[in-house]
PDB file of C-alpha atoms in Angstrom:
ATOM      1  CA  UNK A 101      54.188  15.297  25.939  1.00  0.00           C
ATOM      2  CA  UNK A 102      52.701  19.481  25.318  1.00  0.00           C
ATOM      3  CA  UNK A 103      51.820  21.862  28.366  1.00  0.00           C
ATOM      4  CA  UNK A 104      48.472  22.502  28.253  1.00  0.00           C
ATOM      5  CA  UNK A 105      48.781  26.493  27.104  1.00  0.00           C
ATOM      6  CA  UNK A 106      50.311  29.323  25.433  1.00  0.00           C
ATOM      7  CA  UNK A 107      49.379  32.602  25.407  1.00  0.00           C
ATOM      8  CA  UNK A 108      51.708  35.805  23.791  1.00  0.00           C
ATOM      9  CA  UNK A 109      51.091  39.007  22.526  1.00  0.00           C
ATOM     10  CA  UNK A 110      53.367  41.848  20.748  1.00  0.00           C
ATOM     11  CA  UNK A 111      54.418  45.742  21.903  1.00  0.00           C
ATOM     12  CA  UNK A 112      56.095  48.317  21.958  1.00  0.00           C
ATOM     13  CA  UNK A 113      55.401  50.872  24.724  1.00  0.00           C
ATOM     14  CA  UNK A 114      53.561  50.096  26.289  1.00  0.00           C
ATOM     15  CA  UNK A 115      54.197  50.863  29.604  1.00  0.00           C
ATOM     16  CA  UNK A 116      50.333  50.715  30.841  1.00  0.00           C
ATOM     17  CA  UNK A 117      48.572  48.003  29.128  1.00  0.00           C
ATOM     18  CA  UNK A 118      51.997  45.752  29.646  1.00  0.00           C
ATOM     19  CA  UNK A 119      51.907  45.514  33.342  1.00  0.00           C
ATOM     20  CA  UNK A 120      48.041  44.141  32.953  1.00  0.00           C
ATOM     21  CA  UNK A 121      48.740  41.776  30.748  1.00  0.00           C
ATOM     22  CA  UNK A 122      51.268  40.006  32.344  1.00  0.00           C
ATOM     23  CA  UNK A 123      49.942  40.109  35.598  1.00  0.00           C
ATOM     24  CA  UNK A 124      46.725  38.374  33.929  1.00  0.00           C
ATOM     25  CA  UNK A 125      47.678  36.092  31.596  1.00  0.00           C
ATOM     26  CA  UNK A 126      50.722  34.690  34.043  1.00  0.00           C
ATOM     27  CA  UNK A 127      48.083  33.747  36.992  1.00  0.00           C
ATOM     28  CA  UNK A 128      45.596  32.481  33.547  1.00  0.00           C
ATOM     29  CA  UNK A 129      48.768  30.617  32.392  1.00  0.00           C
ATOM     30  CA  UNK A 130      51.910  30.722  34.534  1.00  0.00           C
ATOM     31  CA  UNK A 131      53.925  33.255  33.683  1.00  0.00           C
ATOM     32  CA  UNK A 132      56.825  30.916  32.241  1.00  0.00           C
ATOM     33  CA  UNK A 133      53.802  29.879  29.066  1.00  0.00           C
ATOM     34  CA  UNK A 134      52.912  33.843  28.899  1.00  0.00           C
ATOM     35  CA  UNK A 135      55.076  35.279  25.838  1.00  0.00           C
ATOM     36  CA  UNK A 136      55.750  38.560  25.043  1.00  0.00           C
ATOM     37  CA  UNK A 137      56.715  40.154  20.996  1.00  0.00           C
ATOM     38  CA  UNK A 138      58.749  42.930  21.899  1.00  0.00           C
ATOM     39  CA  UNK A 139      59.077  45.385  18.504  1.00  0.00           C
ATOM     40  CA  UNK A 140      61.755  47.053  19.504  1.00  0.00           C
ATOM     41  CA  UNK A 141      60.575  48.402  23.179  1.00  0.00           C
ATOM     42  CA  UNK A 142      62.988  51.493  23.931  1.00  0.00           C
ATOM     43  CA  UNK A 143      61.170  52.530  27.555  1.00  0.00           C
ATOM     44  CA  UNK A 144      62.258  50.316  29.496  1.00  0.00           C
ATOM     45  CA  UNK A 145      58.048  48.733  29.734  1.00  0.00           C
ATOM     46  CA  UNK A 146      59.614  44.725  29.238  1.00  0.00           C
ATOM     47  CA  UNK A 147      62.733  45.332  30.846  1.00  0.00           C
ATOM     48  CA  UNK A 148      59.637  44.959  34.115  1.00  0.00           C
ATOM     49  CA  UNK A 149      57.694  41.390  33.077  1.00  0.00           C
ATOM     50  CA  UNK A 150      59.934  39.158  35.643  1.00  0.00           C
ATOM     51  CA  UNK A 151      59.126  35.171  34.510  1.00  0.00           C
ATOM     52  CA  UNK A 152      57.578  35.604  31.740  1.00  0.00           C
ATOM     53  CA  UNK A 153      59.849  35.277  28.649  1.00  0.00           C
ATOM     54  CA  UNK A 154      60.387  37.980  25.956  1.00  0.00           C
ATOM     55  CA  UNK A 155      60.864  37.740  22.226  1.00  0.00           C
ATOM     56  CA  UNK A 156      63.030  40.236  20.485  1.00  0.00           C
ATOM     57  CA  UNK A 157      61.843  41.791  17.464  1.00  0.00           C
ATOM     58  CA  UNK A 158      64.162  44.761  15.770  1.00  0.00           C
ATOM     59  CA  UNK A 159      61.868  48.028  15.297  1.00  0.00           C
ATOM     60  CA  UNK A 160      60.573  48.574  12.093  1.00  0.00           C
ATOM     61  CA  UNK A 161      57.906  50.138  10.820  1.00  0.00           C
ATOM     62  CA  UNK A 162      54.532  49.859  12.265  1.00  0.00           C
ATOM     63  CA  UNK A 163      53.609  47.031   9.240  1.00  0.00           C
ATOM     64  CA  UNK A 164      49.515  45.091   9.845  1.00  0.00           C
ATOM     65  CA  UNK A 165      49.975  42.918   7.595  1.00  0.00           C
ATOM     66  CA  UNK A 166      54.008  41.897   8.835  1.00  0.00           C
ATOM     67  CA  UNK A 167      52.988  41.419  12.188  1.00  0.00           C
ATOM     68  CA  UNK A 168      50.138  39.184  11.587  1.00  0.00           C
ATOM     69  CA  UNK A 169      52.375  37.108   9.851  1.00  0.00           C
ATOM     70  CA  UNK A 170      55.066  37.242  12.464  1.00  0.00           C
ATOM     71  CA  UNK A 171      53.032  35.947  14.706  1.00  0.00           C
ATOM     72  CA  UNK A 172      50.996  33.587  12.462  1.00  0.00           C
ATOM     73  CA  UNK A 173      53.888  32.032  12.723  1.00  0.00           C
ATOM     74  CA  UNK A 174      55.179  32.497  16.451  1.00  0.00           C
ATOM     75  CA  UNK A 175      51.822  30.441  17.522  1.00  0.00           C
ATOM     76  CA  UNK A 176      52.314  27.739  15.337  1.00  0.00           C
ATOM     77  CA  UNK A 177      56.049  26.285  15.688  1.00  0.00           C
ATOM     78  CA  UNK A 178      54.001  26.973  19.944  1.00  0.00           C
ATOM     79  CA  UNK A 179      51.465  24.444  18.817  1.00  0.00           C
ATOM     80  CA  UNK A 180      54.571  22.105  19.017  1.00  0.00           C
ATOM     81  CA  UNK A 181      55.165  22.215  22.164  1.00  0.00           C
ATOM     82  CA  UNK A 182      51.326  23.426  22.996  1.00  0.00           C
ATOM     83  CA  UNK A 183      48.006  22.066  23.305  1.00  0.00           C
ATOM     84  CA  UNK A 184      46.398  25.176  22.410  1.00  0.00           C
ATOM     85  CA  UNK A 185      48.001  28.879  21.985  1.00  0.00           C
ATOM     86  CA  UNK A 186      46.268  32.299  23.617  1.00  0.00           C
ATOM     87  CA  UNK A 187      47.241  35.987  21.117  1.00  0.00           C
ATOM     88  CA  UNK A 188      45.081  38.334  22.739  1.00  0.00           C
ATOM     89  CA  UNK A 189      46.412  42.365  21.525  1.00  0.00           C
ATOM     90  CA  UNK A 190      48.517  43.544  25.045  1.00  0.00           C
ATOM     91  CA  UNK A 191      45.497  45.824  25.433  1.00  0.00           C
ATOM     92  CA  UNK A 192      42.714  42.202  25.077  1.00  0.00           C
ATOM     93  CA  UNK A 193      41.513  40.513  27.984  1.00  0.00           C
ATOM     94  CA  UNK A 194      40.171  37.742  28.132  1.00  0.00           C
ATOM     95  CA  UNK A 195      38.193  35.942  30.975  1.00  0.00           C
ATOM     96  CA  UNK A 196      36.312  32.496  30.563  1.00  0.00           C
ATOM     97  CA  UNK A 197      33.178  32.433  32.717  1.00  0.00           C
ATOM     98  CA  UNK A 198      34.244  32.339  36.018  1.00  0.00           C
ATOM     99  CA  UNK A 199      31.276  30.101  37.185  1.00  0.00           C
ATOM    100  CA  UNK A 200      31.942  27.985  34.761  1.00  0.00           C
ATOM    101  CA  UNK A 201      36.091  27.832  34.604  1.00  0.00           C
ATOM    102  CA  UNK A 202      39.155  28.729  37.190  1.00  0.00           C
ATOM    103  CA  UNK A 203      40.818  30.140  34.523  1.00  0.00           C
ATOM    104  CA  UNK A 204      41.862  30.688  30.570  1.00  0.00           C
ATOM    105  CA  UNK A 205      43.743  27.225  31.080  1.00  0.00           C
ATOM    106  CA  UNK A 206      40.284  25.038  32.466  1.00  0.00           C
ATOM    107  CA  UNK A 207      38.474  26.120  29.393  1.00  0.00           C
ATOM    108  CA  UNK A 208      41.295  25.564  26.586  1.00  0.00           C
ATOM    109  CA  UNK A 209      40.732  21.780  27.998  1.00  0.00           C
ATOM    110  CA  UNK A 210      37.040  21.856  28.244  1.00  0.00           C
ATOM    111  CA  UNK A 211      36.517  23.094  24.413  1.00  0.00           C
ATOM    112  CA  UNK A 212      36.453  21.642  21.321  1.00  0.00           C
ATOM    113  CA  UNK A 213      37.083  24.290  17.841  1.00  0.00           C
ATOM    114  CA  UNK A 214      40.755  24.797  16.062  1.00  0.00           C
ATOM    115  CA  UNK A 215      39.140  28.022  16.318  1.00  0.00           C
ATOM    116  CA  UNK A 216      37.644  29.508  19.070  1.00  0.00           C
ATOM    117  CA  UNK A 217      36.098  33.285  19.235  1.00  0.00           C
ATOM    118  CA  UNK A 218      36.011  35.265  21.926  1.00  0.00           C
ATOM    119  CA  UNK A 219      32.623  37.361  22.110  1.00  0.00           C
ATOM    120  CA  UNK A 220      33.748  41.319  22.225  1.00  0.00           C
ATOM    121  CA  UNK A 221      33.209  44.120  25.222  1.00  0.00           C
ATOM    122  CA  UNK A 222      34.889  47.080  25.001  1.00  0.00           C
ATOM    123  CA  UNK A 223      34.968  48.395  28.358  1.00  0.00           C
ATOM    124  CA  UNK A 224      33.862  52.083  28.532  1.00  0.00           C
ATOM    125  CA  UNK A 225      35.720  54.949  30.343  1.00  0.00           C
ATOM    126  CA  UNK A 226      32.061  56.278  31.894  1.00  0.00           C
ATOM    127  CA  UNK A 227      34.075  59.684  32.385  1.00  0.00           C
ATOM    128  CA  UNK A 228      31.570  61.971  34.470  1.00  0.00           C
ATOM    129  CA  UNK A 229      30.563  59.398  37.537  1.00  0.00           C
ATOM    130  CA  UNK A 230      34.438  57.053  36.872  1.00  0.00           C
ATOM    131  CA  UNK A 231      37.419  59.192  38.312  1.00  0.00           C
ATOM    132  CA  UNK A 232      40.916  58.267  35.660  1.00  0.00           C
ATOM    133  CA  UNK A 233      42.108  54.668  36.587  1.00  0.00           C
ATOM    134  CA  UNK A 234      45.003  53.657  38.528  1.00  0.00           C
ATOM    135  CA  UNK A 235      46.302  51.329  36.277  1.00  0.00           C
ATOM    136  CA  UNK A 236      48.231  48.597  39.350  1.00  0.00           C
ATOM    137  CA  UNK A 237      44.793  48.097  40.850  1.00  0.00           C
ATOM    138  CA  UNK A 238      42.205  45.611  39.161  1.00  0.00           C
ATOM    139  CA  UNK A 239      40.515  47.369  36.114  1.00  0.00           C
ATOM    140  CA  UNK A 240      36.791  45.587  36.764  1.00  0.00           C
ATOM    141  CA  UNK A 241      36.846  47.063  40.199  1.00  0.00           C
ATOM    142  CA  UNK A 242      37.250  50.610  38.984  1.00  0.00           C
ATOM    143  CA  UNK A 243      34.893  50.354  35.106  1.00  0.00           C
ATOM    144  CA  UNK A 244      31.718  48.752  35.179  1.00  0.00           C
ATOM    145  CA  UNK A 245      29.990  49.398  31.687  1.00  0.00           C
ATOM    146  CA  UNK A 246      30.685  47.669  28.604  1.00  0.00           C
ATOM    147  CA  UNK A 247      29.404  48.300  24.643  1.00  0.00           C
ATOM    148  CA  UNK A 248      29.118  44.890  22.485  1.00  0.00           C
ATOM    149  CA  UNK A 249      31.700  45.518  19.619  1.00  0.00           C
ATOM    150  CA  UNK A 250      32.034  42.861  16.987  1.00  0.00           C
ATOM    151  CA  UNK A 251      35.681  44.223  16.356  1.00  0.00           C
ATOM    152  CA  UNK A 252      36.221  42.485  19.628  1.00  0.00           C
ATOM    153  CA  UNK A 253      34.956  39.170  18.366  1.00  0.00           C
ATOM    154  CA  UNK A 254      38.301  37.724  16.882  1.00  0.00           C
ATOM    155  CA  UNK A 255      39.675  33.984  16.976  1.00  0.00           C
ATOM    156  CA  UNK A 256      41.756  34.169  19.354  1.00  0.00           C
ATOM    157  CA  UNK A 257      41.941  30.130  20.989  1.00  0.00           C
ATOM    158  CA  UNK A 258      43.705  27.973  18.663  1.00  0.00           C
ATOM    159  CA  UNK A 259      44.768  24.646  18.094  1.00  0.00           C
ATOM    160  CA  UNK A 260      46.418  23.859  15.134  1.00  0.00           C
ATOM    161  CA  UNK A 261      48.207  26.367  12.465  1.00  0.00           C
ATOM    162  CA  UNK A 262      46.032  29.160  10.690  1.00  0.00           C
ATOM    163  CA  UNK A 263      47.098  32.739   9.369  1.00  0.00           C
ATOM    164  CA  UNK A 264      45.743  35.266  11.463  1.00  0.00           C
ATOM    165  CA  UNK A 265      44.071  38.440   9.175  1.00  0.00           C
ATOM    166  CA  UNK A 266      45.489  42.018   9.850  1.00  0.00           C
ATOM    167  CA  UNK A 267      44.099  43.209  13.310  1.00  0.00           C
ATOM    168  CA  UNK A 268      43.747  39.421  13.844  1.00  0.00           C
ATOM    169  CA  UNK A 269      40.017  39.740  13.333  1.00  0.00           C
ATOM    170  CA  UNK A 270      39.282  36.223  11.695  1.00  0.00           C
ATOM    171  CA  UNK A 271      42.062  33.920  10.721  1.00  0.00           C
ATOM    172  CA  UNK A 272      41.641  30.993   7.597  1.00  0.00           C
ATOM    173  CA  UNK A 273      39.760  28.078   9.167  1.00  0.00           C
ATOM    174  CA  UNK A 274      36.771  27.458  10.224  1.00  0.00           C
ATOM    175  CA  UNK A 275      35.871  28.749  13.641  1.00  0.00           C
ATOM    176  CA  UNK A 276      33.564  28.062  16.787  1.00  0.00           C
ATOM    177  CA  UNK A 277      31.894  31.802  17.673  1.00  0.00           C
ATOM    178  CA  UNK A 278      29.075  31.834  20.880  1.00  0.00           C
ATOM    179  CA  UNK A 279      31.632  29.863  23.387  1.00  0.00           C
ATOM    180  CA  UNK A 280      31.690  31.527  27.185  1.00  0.00           C
ATOM    181  CA  UNK A 281      35.336  33.530  26.216  1.00  0.00           C
ATOM    182  CA  UNK A 282      35.170  37.090  26.417  1.00  0.00           C
ATOM    183  CA  UNK A 283      37.191  39.971  25.082  1.00  0.00           C
ATOM    184  CA  UNK A 284      37.322  43.135  27.820  1.00  0.00           C
ATOM    185  CA  UNK A 285      39.411  45.532  25.216  1.00  0.00           C
ATOM    186  CA  UNK A 286      40.982  48.518  27.402  1.00  0.00           C
ATOM    187  CA  UNK A 287      41.580  50.921  25.246  1.00  0.00           C
ATOM    188  CA  UNK A 288      38.220  52.473  25.766  1.00  0.00           C
ATOM    189  CA  UNK A 289      39.190  52.145  29.874  1.00  0.00           C
ATOM    190  CA  UNK A 290      40.572  55.865  30.364  1.00  0.00           C
ATOM    191  CA  UNK A 291      40.155  58.725  28.662  1.00  0.00           C
ATOM    192  CA  UNK A 292      43.609  59.827  30.254  1.00  0.00           C
ATOM    193  CA  UNK A 293      45.148  57.139  29.149  1.00  0.00           C
ATOM    194  CA  UNK A 294      43.895  56.457  26.023  1.00  0.00           C
ATOM    195  CA  UNK A 295      45.055  59.678  25.133  1.00  0.00           C
ATOM    196  CA  UNK A 296      49.047  59.665  26.019  1.00  0.00           C
ATOM    197  CA  UNK A 297      48.814  55.901  24.560  1.00  0.00           C
ATOM    198  CA  UNK A 298      47.693  58.436  20.821  1.00  0.00           C
ATOM    199  CA  UNK A 299      50.441  60.296  20.749  1.00  0.00           C
ATOM    200  CA  UNK A 300      52.539  57.069  21.025  1.00  0.00           C
ATOM    201  CA  UNK A 301      51.329  55.630  17.985  1.00  0.00           C
ATOM    202  CA  UNK A 302      50.560  58.725  16.211  1.00  0.00           C
ATOM    203  CA  UNK A 303      54.419  59.096  16.226  1.00  0.00           C
ATOM    204  CA  UNK A 304      55.456  55.633  15.887  1.00  0.00           C
ATOM    205  CA  UNK A 305      56.593  55.055  12.254  1.00  0.00           C
ATOM    206  CA  UNK A 306      54.490  53.746  10.273  1.00  0.00           C
ATOM    207  CA  UNK A 307      55.112  51.197   6.469  1.00  0.00           C
ATOM    208  CA  UNK A 308      52.295  53.440   4.885  1.00  0.00           C
ATOM    209  CA  UNK A 309      50.407  56.237   5.317  1.00  0.00           C
ATOM    210  CA  UNK A 310      47.248  54.773   4.649  1.00  0.00           C
ATOM    211  CA  UNK A 311      46.734  52.687   7.519  1.00  0.00           C
ATOM    212  CA  UNK A 312      46.388  52.631  10.851  1.00  0.00           C
ATOM    213  CA  UNK A 313      43.961  55.738  11.087  1.00  0.00           C
ATOM    214  CA  UNK A 314      42.079  54.734  14.013  1.00  0.00           C
ATOM    215  CA  UNK A 315      45.379  54.740  16.150  1.00  0.00           C
ATOM    216  CA  UNK A 316      46.294  58.003  14.585  1.00  0.00           C
ATOM    217  CA  UNK A 317      43.327  59.868  15.096  1.00  0.00           C
ATOM    218  CA  UNK A 318      43.582  63.482  16.615  1.00  0.00           C
ATOM    219  CA  UNK A 319      42.896  64.352  20.176  1.00  0.00           C
ATOM    220  CA  UNK A 320      39.723  66.209  20.154  1.00  0.00           C
ATOM    221  CA  UNK A 321      37.617  63.097  17.678  1.00  0.00           C
ATOM    222  CA  UNK A 322      39.037  60.619  19.800  1.00  0.00           C
ATOM    223  CA  UNK A 323      37.715  62.018  23.025  1.00  0.00           C
ATOM    224  CA  UNK A 324      35.002  62.674  21.654  1.00  0.00           C
ATOM    225  CA  UNK A 325      33.960  59.706  20.181  1.00  0.00           C
ATOM    226  CA  UNK A 326      34.827  57.973  23.867  1.00  0.00           C
ATOM    227  CA  UNK A 327      31.855  60.506  25.078  1.00  0.00           C
ATOM    228  CA  UNK A 328      29.561  59.588  22.566  1.00  0.00           C
ATOM    229  CA  UNK A 329      30.296  55.140  23.987  1.00  0.00           C
ATOM    230  CA  UNK A 330      30.391  57.200  27.653  1.00  0.00           C
ATOM    231  CA  UNK A 331      26.829  58.536  27.262  1.00  0.00           C
ATOM    232  CA  UNK A 332      24.734  55.244  25.521  1.00  0.00           C
ATOM    233  CA  UNK A 333      22.512  53.970  27.763  1.00  0.00           C
ATOM    234  CA  UNK A 334      22.972  52.339  30.806  1.00  0.00           C
ATOM    235  CA  UNK A 335      21.351  48.646  31.446  1.00  0.00           C
ATOM    236  CA  UNK A 336      22.250  47.507  34.398  1.00  0.00           C
ATOM    237  CA  UNK A 337      20.878  43.502  34.463  1.00  0.00           C
ATOM    238  CA  UNK A 338      22.919  42.143  31.415  1.00  0.00           C
ATOM    239  CA  UNK A 339      24.401  38.855  32.898  1.00  0.00           C
ATOM    240  CA  UNK A 340      26.693  38.074  30.166  1.00  0.00           C
ATOM    241  CA  UNK A 341      25.108  34.077  30.813  1.00  0.00           C
ATOM    242  CA  UNK A 342      23.927  31.927  27.644  1.00  0.00           C
ATOM    243  CA  UNK A 343      21.053  32.096  28.497  1.00  0.00           C
ATOM    244  CA  UNK A 344      20.921  36.286  28.576  1.00  0.00           C
ATOM    245  CA  UNK A 345      18.715  37.433  25.658  1.00  0.00           C
ATOM    246  CA  UNK A 346      20.956  40.553  24.539  1.00  0.00           C
ATOM    247  CA  UNK A 347      24.032  39.038  24.752  1.00  0.00           C
ATOM    248  CA  UNK A 348      21.976  35.957  22.171  1.00  0.00           C
ATOM    249  CA  UNK A 349      20.187  38.925  19.993  1.00  0.00           C
ATOM    250  CA  UNK A 350      24.116  40.664  19.597  1.00  0.00           C
ATOM    251  CA  UNK A 351      25.483  37.296  19.147  1.00  0.00           C
ATOM    252  CA  UNK A 352      23.287  36.988  16.477  1.00  0.00           C
ATOM    253  CA  UNK A 353      23.760  39.724  14.293  1.00  0.00           C
ATOM    254  CA  UNK A 354      27.668  38.709  14.013  1.00  0.00           C
ATOM    255  CA  UNK A 355      26.534  35.144  12.778  1.00  0.00           C
ATOM    256  CA  UNK A 356      24.767  36.995  10.553  1.00  0.00           C
ATOM    257  CA  UNK A 357      27.036  38.637   9.446  1.00  0.00           C
ATOM    258  CA  UNK A 358      28.887  35.951   8.155  1.00  0.00           C
ATOM    259  CA  UNK A 359      27.147  34.534   6.005  1.00  0.00           C
ATOM    260  CA  UNK A 360      28.055  34.531   2.498  1.00  0.00           C
ATOM    261  CA  UNK A 361      31.769  35.804   3.843  1.00  0.00           C
ATOM    262  CA  UNK A 362      33.039  33.019   4.399  1.00  0.00           C
ATOM    263  CA  UNK A 363      35.858  32.636   1.408  1.00  0.00           C
ATOM    264  CA  UNK A 364      36.399  36.852   2.335  1.00  0.00           C
ATOM    265  CA  UNK A 365      39.260  37.161   4.464  1.00  0.00           C
ATOM    266  CA  UNK A 366      37.509  38.901   7.146  1.00  0.00           C
ATOM    267  CA  UNK A 367      34.144  36.318   7.629  1.00  0.00           C
ATOM    268  CA  UNK A 368      32.567  38.973   9.834  1.00  0.00           C
ATOM    269  CA  UNK A 369      31.097  42.856   9.736  1.00  0.00           C
ATOM    270  CA  UNK A 370      33.984  44.666  11.867  1.00  0.00           C
ATOM    271  CA  UNK A 371      31.157  47.403  12.658  1.00  0.00           C
ATOM    272  CA  UNK A 372      27.955  45.809  14.877  1.00  0.00           C
ATOM    273  CA  UNK A 373      28.653  48.006  18.006  1.00  0.00           C
ATOM    274  CA  UNK A 374      26.419  48.130  20.750  1.00  0.00           C
ATOM    275  CA  UNK A 375      23.392  50.762  21.377  1.00  0.00           C
ATOM    276  CA  UNK A 376      23.891  50.542  24.999  1.00  0.00           C
ATOM    277  CA  UNK A 377      26.039  50.097  28.152  1.00  0.00           C
ATOM    278  CA  UNK A 378      25.774  47.440  29.534  1.00  0.00           C
ATOM    279  CA  UNK A 379      26.731  46.491  33.530  1.00  0.00           C
ATOM    280  CA  UNK A 380      29.907  44.004  33.906  1.00  0.00           C
ATOM    281  CA  UNK A 381      28.198  41.201  36.461  1.00  0.00           C
ATOM    282  CA  UNK A 382      29.290  40.732  39.541  1.00  0.00           C
ATOM    283  CA  UNK A 383      30.896  37.371  38.757  1.00  0.00           C
ATOM    284  CA  UNK A 384      33.390  39.369  36.608  1.00  0.00           C
ATOM    285  CA  UNK A 385      34.368  42.085  39.162  1.00  0.00           C
ATOM    286  CA  UNK A 386      38.206  41.076  40.280  1.00  0.00           C
ATOM    287  CA  UNK A 387      38.782  38.767  37.199  1.00  0.00           C
ATOM    288  CA  UNK A 388      40.436  41.399  35.954  1.00  0.00           C
TER     289      UNK A 388
END
């Protein structure tokens, strides 16, 4: 008999996001079912993860192709012992609609599909009205604005072996999109922390000078990008329920972008981005 759910991430020197990740997913599946693949961290952040499992890899230049292959293999191995496996980056927080499911473990047990795609939402720092974040407190009590992002609509939960494409935006089997599973992306949740992390990713070694340009941009460009998102029009009445017409509209845009891409490596347009900020519904507050 298999355990119901394992949750996996891969990190290199993530002192802000890793405690948030461990806190959230340990509640969702139990710390013994959470796995941190440590790609040679040197800052001590992975030494403080309690009962969460640590898989050590030697440090090497960042190579997203190699990383996707390694994670695909690790998750395939875990499927020998678990009914389902979730992979998310360390700045990605999955939440099943709390009106329907108490936890991700319940969601996995009650839904079907060999690869389940989450609805992607960037958590945006409203710089003029929200204070710098305290990562020791729930993010959802400090950040209430979201932007739809097709790039974050990722096949995060699998029930059979897959090969993820670099960036984990697609898998090589048919996937289910539109379930009440949400991916809250924290990359833009705080200006100051974001700039510190950007400095780290600029300094790390990369396997090619052409890779990871969005993780090596200049501080001013990144800050301007976040400011632009923070000043999008605000919509207060988004429910994120299955009946929500705004949510349905953007999901339909993603589905439309999938037509004709069935045999491509990336099976959806990664640049379908919301043109407004949605307020986080109250039922999600304190879920992450």
